[in-house]
Amino acid sequence: MTRLATYLRVLGLLADEGAIIVSSEELATASGVGSAKLRKDLSFLGPNGVRGVGYDVTRLRARIESALGLDRGHRVVLVGVGNLGRALAGYGGFDRRGFSMVGLFDRDPALVGADIGGLTVRDVAELADACRELDATIGVIATPDTAAQDVCDQLVGAGLRCILSFSPLTLEIPDHVEMRRVDLAMEMQVLSFNLARNEEQSPQQASAASVAVGASTRNGSVIRP
């Protein structure tokens, strides 16, 4: 699923550049995967490419959008218009990828009634009724942690089955609801771990290379670049 989304992003960039055909090698390299893995992923979508020619960018893009359910379009409501919420509300890339921001909500009286990205912020007390009114399909939680579970309950109560949460808390949801959690601090911790691991490996690799060069020299071998 994640790789399909990556392929879709790359295909969108190629389409913007006017590309008509892309080879599996080009698409794989731009997506950061091996060409064999890419061909296997795309094979589940049915016949797409032409051997020796490549993939039709527009057709493959439409196939992936259909597989991801983006061809039907999604209507998104966002709760919490602090710094993060404002950034999300102002991001123009959602529309291009099949997501329309249709409602913004907050409980701060200073924010209710404000215009953000062409939408008027509504009181979170209206959330459940507004979700039905707006025919929302995805709810985004960008509130403080203390309010996250309550907002989640309201979204579920309004009938939403897809929720994206930016709270690090594990929220309670019924089995029929799909939730994705984005913990920005955790993602940075993963980056920190990978950096530390790579820094530890680099001196070891350099030391191993030095030992190999010394051994080859003693054996009378000549090392050439």
mmCIF file of C-alpha atoms in Angstrom:
data_model
loop_
_atom_site.group_PDB
_atom_site.id
_atom_site.type_symbol
_atom_site.label_atom_id
_atom_site.label_comp_id
_atom_site.label_asym_id
_atom_site.label_seq_id
_atom_site.Cartn_x
_atom_site.Cartn_y
_atom_site.Cartn_z
ATOM 1 C CA MET A 1 0.000 0.000 0.000
ATOM 2 C CA THR A 2 2.745 2.462 0.953
ATOM 3 C CA ARG A 3 4.721 1.637 -2.189
ATOM 4 C CA LEU A 4 1.650 2.165 -4.386
ATOM 5 C CA ALA A 5 1.256 5.627 -2.884
ATOM 6 C CA THR A 6 4.923 6.313 -3.647
ATOM 7 C CA TYR A 7 4.505 5.156 -7.264
ATOM 8 C CA LEU A 8 1.462 7.406 -7.575
ATOM 9 C CA ARG A 9 3.397 10.416 -6.309
ATOM 10 C CA VAL A 10 6.218 9.794 -8.799
ATOM 11 C CA LEU A 11 3.764 9.297 -11.662
ATOM 12 C CA GLY A 12 2.121 12.590 -10.763
ATOM 13 C CA LEU A 13 5.470 14.358 -11.002
ATOM 14 C CA LEU A 14 6.178 12.681 -14.338
ATOM 15 C CA ALA A 15 2.762 13.706 -15.662
ATOM 16 C CA ASP A 16 3.421 17.310 -14.610
ATOM 17 C CA GLU A 17 6.653 17.171 -16.614
ATOM 18 C CA GLY A 18 4.761 15.955 -19.674
ATOM 19 C CA ALA A 19 6.052 12.365 -19.643
ATOM 20 C CA ILE A 20 3.908 9.888 -21.576
ATOM 21 C CA ILE A 21 5.824 6.626 -21.093
ATOM 22 C CA VAL A 22 8.062 5.518 -18.228
ATOM 23 C CA SER A 23 10.135 2.349 -18.022
ATOM 24 C CA SER A 24 9.999 0.078 -14.988
ATOM 25 C CA GLU A 25 13.652 0.875 -14.269
ATOM 26 C CA GLU A 26 13.031 4.631 -14.347
ATOM 27 C CA LEU A 27 9.939 4.378 -12.158
ATOM 28 C CA ALA A 28 11.657 2.008 -9.721
ATOM 29 C CA THR A 29 14.716 4.250 -9.372
ATOM 30 C CA ALA A 30 12.590 7.357 -8.786
ATOM 31 C CA SER A 31 10.529 5.435 -6.198
ATOM 32 C CA GLY A 32 13.554 4.016 -4.375
ATOM 33 C CA VAL A 33 12.754 0.329 -4.970
ATOM 34 C CA GLY A 34 14.121 -2.456 -7.133
ATOM 35 C CA SER A 35 12.605 -2.897 -10.595
ATOM 36 C CA ALA A 36 11.661 -6.523 -9.844
ATOM 37 C CA LYS A 37 9.719 -5.475 -6.733
ATOM 38 C CA LEU A 38 7.993 -2.714 -8.665
ATOM 39 C CA ARG A 39 6.908 -5.076 -11.449
ATOM 40 C CA LYS A 40 5.586 -7.521 -8.845
ATOM 41 C CA ASP A 41 3.639 -4.767 -7.078
ATOM 42 C CA LEU A 42 2.100 -3.531 -10.312
ATOM 43 C CA SER A 43 1.238 -7.039 -11.512
ATOM 44 C CA PHE A 44 -1.538 -7.159 -8.902
ATOM 45 C CA LEU A 45 -3.257 -4.306 -10.742
ATOM 46 C CA GLY A 46 -3.560 -6.363 -13.908
ATOM 47 C CA PRO A 47 -1.709 -5.895 -17.216
ATOM 48 C CA ASN A 48 -0.232 -2.413 -17.408
ATOM 49 C CA GLY A 49 3.082 -2.146 -19.208
ATOM 50 C CA VAL A 50 4.311 -3.229 -22.621
ATOM 51 C CA ARG A 51 7.533 -5.261 -22.664
ATOM 52 C CA GLY A 52 10.360 -3.228 -24.152
ATOM 53 C CA VAL A 53 8.278 -0.044 -24.108
ATOM 54 C CA GLY A 54 7.236 0.743 -20.542
ATOM 55 C CA TYR A 55 4.164 2.016 -18.738
ATOM 56 C CA ASP A 56 1.664 4.571 -19.972
ATOM 57 C CA VAL A 57 1.926 7.232 -17.237
ATOM 58 C CA THR A 58 -1.695 8.377 -17.374
ATOM 59 C CA ARG A 59 -3.149 4.862 -17.528
ATOM 60 C CA LEU A 60 -0.977 3.491 -14.725
ATOM 61 C CA ARG A 61 -1.734 6.520 -12.580
ATOM 62 C CA ALA A 62 -5.475 5.913 -13.022
ATOM 63 C CA ARG A 63 -5.065 2.209 -12.165
ATOM 64 C CA ILE A 64 -3.250 3.001 -8.917
ATOM 65 C CA GLU A 65 -5.752 5.718 -7.981
ATOM 66 C CA SER A 66 -8.537 3.178 -8.452
ATOM 67 C CA ALA A 67 -6.711 0.561 -6.356
ATOM 68 C CA LEU A 68 -6.240 3.097 -3.557
ATOM 69 C CA GLY A 69 -9.875 4.167 -3.743
ATOM 70 C CA LEU A 70 -8.948 7.696 -4.776
ATOM 71 C CA ASP A 71 -11.061 7.704 -7.905
ATOM 72 C CA ARG A 72 -14.189 8.091 -5.786
ATOM 73 C CA GLY A 73 -12.793 11.146 -3.977
ATOM 74 C CA HIS A 74 -12.682 11.705 -0.224
ATOM 75 C CA ARG A 75 -14.141 14.514 1.850
ATOM 76 C CA VAL A 76 -11.977 15.400 4.827
ATOM 77 C CA VAL A 77 -12.811 17.174 8.078
ATOM 78 C CA LEU A 78 -10.022 18.437 10.313
ATOM 79 C CA VAL A 79 -10.366 19.042 14.042
ATOM 80 C CA GLY A 80 -7.838 21.337 15.704
ATOM 81 C CA VAL A 81 -6.590 24.378 13.800
ATOM 82 C CA GLY A 82 -3.510 25.241 15.820
ATOM 83 C CA ASN A 83 -0.146 25.510 14.063
ATOM 84 C CA LEU A 84 -0.240 21.953 12.705
ATOM 85 C CA GLY A 85 -3.907 22.142 11.745
ATOM 86 C CA ARG A 86 -3.400 25.401 9.887
ATOM 87 C CA ALA A 87 -0.508 23.906 7.955
ATOM 88 C CA LEU A 88 -2.611 20.906 6.977
ATOM 89 C CA ALA A 89 -5.585 23.062 6.048
ATOM 90 C CA GLY A 90 -3.398 25.210 3.825
ATOM 91 C CA TYR A 91 -1.680 22.352 2.021
ATOM 92 C CA GLY A 92 -2.672 22.452 -1.636
ATOM 93 C CA GLY A 93 -1.537 18.923 -2.464
ATOM 94 C CA PHE A 94 -4.601 17.182 -1.017
ATOM 95 C CA ASP A 95 -6.943 18.175 -3.845
ATOM 96 C CA ARG A 96 -4.509 16.919 -6.471
ATOM 97 C CA ARG A 97 -4.490 13.515 -4.787
ATOM 98 C CA GLY A 98 -8.214 13.003 -4.389
ATOM 99 C CA PHE A 99 -8.818 14.558 -0.961
ATOM 100 C CA SER A 100 -11.020 17.608 -0.487
ATOM 101 C CA MET A 101 -10.861 19.513 2.807
ATOM 102 C CA VAL A 102 -14.506 20.306 3.524
ATOM 103 C CA GLY A 103 -14.638 21.243 7.204
ATOM 104 C CA LEU A 104 -12.450 22.778 9.939
ATOM 105 C CA PHE A 105 -13.329 22.616 13.624
ATOM 106 C CA ASP A 106 -11.957 23.957 16.898
ATOM 107 C CA ARG A 107 -13.240 24.765 20.370
ATOM 108 C CA ASP A 108 -11.237 27.959 20.869
ATOM 109 C CA PRO A 109 -13.665 30.925 20.615
ATOM 110 C CA ALA A 110 -10.823 33.013 19.200
ATOM 111 C CA LEU A 111 -10.562 30.639 16.228
ATOM 112 C CA VAL A 112 -14.224 29.788 15.613
ATOM 113 C CA GLY A 113 -15.448 31.911 12.724
ATOM 114 C CA ALA A 114 -11.974 32.507 11.287
ATOM 115 C CA ASP A 115 -11.367 31.916 7.581
ATOM 116 C CA ILE A 116 -8.551 29.438 6.869
ATOM 117 C CA GLY A 117 -7.879 28.317 3.341
ATOM 118 C CA GLY A 118 -11.325 29.416 2.227
ATOM 119 C CA LEU A 119 -13.138 27.471 4.968
ATOM 120 C CA THR A 120 -14.792 28.943 8.040
ATOM 121 C CA VAL A 121 -13.734 27.311 11.303
ATOM 122 C CA ARG A 122 -16.757 25.856 13.067
ATOM 123 C CA ASP A 123 -17.282 25.023 16.720
ATOM 124 C CA VAL A 124 -16.336 21.443 17.535
ATOM 125 C CA ALA A 125 -19.732 21.134 19.234
ATOM 126 C CA GLU A 126 -21.190 20.947 15.714
ATOM 127 C CA LEU A 127 -18.803 18.188 14.635
ATOM 128 C CA ALA A 128 -21.086 15.142 14.604
ATOM 129 C CA ASP A 129 -23.940 16.834 12.742
ATOM 130 C CA ALA A 130 -21.534 18.596 10.384
ATOM 131 C CA CYS A 131 -19.834 15.327 9.404
ATOM 132 C CA ARG A 132 -23.171 13.978 8.215
ATOM 133 C CA GLU A 133 -24.073 17.270 6.549
ATOM 134 C CA LEU A 134 -20.760 17.451 4.712
ATOM 135 C CA ASP A 135 -20.792 13.746 3.813
ATOM 136 C CA ALA A 136 -17.284 13.439 5.284
ATOM 137 C CA THR A 137 -15.353 10.205 4.746
ATOM 138 C CA ILE A 138 -12.077 10.932 6.604
ATOM 139 C CA GLY A 139 -11.491 12.707 9.898
ATOM 140 C CA VAL A 140 -8.145 14.238 10.885
ATOM 141 C CA ILE A 141 -7.316 14.828 14.550
ATOM 142 C CA ALA A 142 -4.780 17.603 15.170
ATOM 143 C CA THR A 143 -5.903 18.560 18.675
ATOM 144 C CA PRO A 144 -3.991 18.547 21.962
ATOM 145 C CA ASP A 145 -3.679 15.029 23.381
ATOM 146 C CA THR A 146 -6.217 15.744 26.122
ATOM 147 C CA ALA A 147 -8.975 16.227 23.545
ATOM 148 C CA ALA A 148 -7.983 13.518 21.071
ATOM 149 C CA GLN A 149 -10.081 10.643 22.437
ATOM 150 C CA ASP A 150 -13.215 12.776 22.759
ATOM 151 C CA VAL A 151 -12.859 14.020 19.192
ATOM 152 C CA CYS A 152 -12.214 10.476 18.001
ATOM 153 C CA ASP A 153 -15.422 9.305 19.706
ATOM 154 C CA GLN A 154 -17.394 12.075 18.018
ATOM 155 C CA LEU A 155 -16.007 11.198 14.596
ATOM 156 C CA VAL A 156 -16.837 7.530 15.096
ATOM 157 C CA GLY A 157 -20.284 8.448 16.368
ATOM 158 C CA ALA A 158 -20.857 10.479 13.208
ATOM 159 C CA GLY A 159 -20.206 7.376 11.124
ATOM 160 C CA LEU A 160 -16.646 7.990 9.932
ATOM 161 C CA ARG A 161 -14.649 4.813 9.393
ATOM 162 C CA CYS A 162 -11.290 6.374 8.489
ATOM 163 C CA ILE A 163 -9.358 8.554 10.941
ATOM 164 C CA LEU A 164 -5.880 10.064 10.777
ATOM 165 C CA SER A 165 -4.527 11.082 14.179
ATOM 166 C CA PHE A 166 -1.511 13.252 14.931
ATOM 167 C CA SER A 167 -1.761 12.449 18.631
ATOM 168 C CA PRO A 168 0.907 10.097 20.019
ATOM 169 C CA LEU A 169 -1.773 8.478 22.181
ATOM 170 C CA THR A 170 -3.248 5.101 21.285
ATOM 171 C CA LEU A 171 -6.910 5.963 20.855
ATOM 172 C CA GLU A 172 -9.711 3.484 21.439
ATOM 173 C CA ILE A 173 -11.731 2.721 18.332
ATOM 174 C CA PRO A 174 -14.189 -0.010 17.299
ATOM 175 C CA ASP A 175 -12.983 -2.779 15.016
ATOM 176 C CA HIS A 176 -14.735 -1.429 11.936
ATOM 177 C CA VAL A 177 -12.812 1.866 12.049
ATOM 178 C CA GLU A 178 -9.441 2.231 10.323
ATOM 179 C CA MET A 179 -6.977 4.550 12.042
ATOM 180 C CA ARG A 180 -3.532 5.738 11.028
ATOM 181 C CA ARG A 181 -1.398 7.453 13.646
ATOM 182 C CA VAL A 182 1.336 9.941 12.790
ATOM 183 C CA ASP A 183 3.719 10.517 15.702
ATOM 184 C CA LEU A 184 6.196 13.115 14.460
ATOM 185 C CA ALA A 185 8.462 12.761 17.495
ATOM 186 C CA MET A 186 8.643 8.986 16.983
ATOM 187 C CA GLU A 187 9.525 9.440 13.320
ATOM 188 C CA MET A 188 12.399 11.734 14.301
ATOM 189 C CA GLN A 189 13.531 9.179 16.884
ATOM 190 C CA VAL A 190 13.682 6.578 14.119
ATOM 191 C CA LEU A 191 15.794 8.971 12.034
ATOM 192 C CA SER A 192 18.077 9.549 15.026
ATOM 193 C CA PHE A 193 18.473 5.804 15.543
ATOM 194 C CA ASN A 194 19.315 5.217 11.885
ATOM 195 C CA LEU A 195 21.846 8.038 11.927
ATOM 196 C CA ALA A 196 23.529 6.678 15.059
ATOM 197 C CA ARG A 197 23.621 3.166 13.580
ATOM 198 C CA ASN A 198 25.134 4.395 10.317
ATOM 199 C CA GLU A 199 27.766 6.389 12.188
ATOM 200 C CA GLU A 200 28.714 3.286 14.185
ATOM 201 C CA GLN A 201 28.956 1.153 11.064
ATOM 202 C CA SER A 202 31.080 3.597 9.067
ATOM 203 C CA PRO A 203 34.225 3.327 11.252
ATOM 204 C CA GLN A 204 33.819 -0.469 11.334
ATOM 205 C CA GLN A 205 33.527 -0.615 7.545
ATOM 206 C CA ALA A 206 36.556 1.642 7.158
ATOM 207 C CA SER A 207 38.541 -0.561 9.556
ATOM 208 C CA ALA A 208 37.521 -3.731 7.702
ATOM 209 C CA ALA A 209 38.549 -2.171 4.391
ATOM 210 C CA SER A 210 41.934 -1.216 5.858
ATOM 211 C CA VAL A 211 42.501 -4.788 7.071
ATOM 212 C CA ALA A 212 41.546 -6.153 3.644
ATOM 213 C CA VAL A 213 43.956 -3.809 1.874
ATOM 214 C CA GLY A 214 46.775 -4.780 4.233
ATOM 215 C CA ALA A 215 46.142 -8.469 3.718
ATOM 216 C CA SER A 216 46.046 -8.085 -0.043
ATOM 217 C CA THR A 217 49.313 -6.135 -0.025
ATOM 218 C CA ARG A 218 51.044 -8.773 2.080
ATOM 219 C CA ASN A 219 49.876 -11.444 -0.361
ATOM 220 C CA GLY A 220 51.427 -9.567 -3.231
ATOM 221 C CA SER A 221 48.142 -8.344 -4.702
ATOM 222 C CA VAL A 222 47.837 -4.887 -6.160
ATOM 223 C CA ILE A 223 44.658 -2.997 -5.323
ATOM 224 C CA ARG A 224 43.517 -0.676 -8.068
ATOM 225 C CA PRO A 225 40.409 1.558 -7.984
#
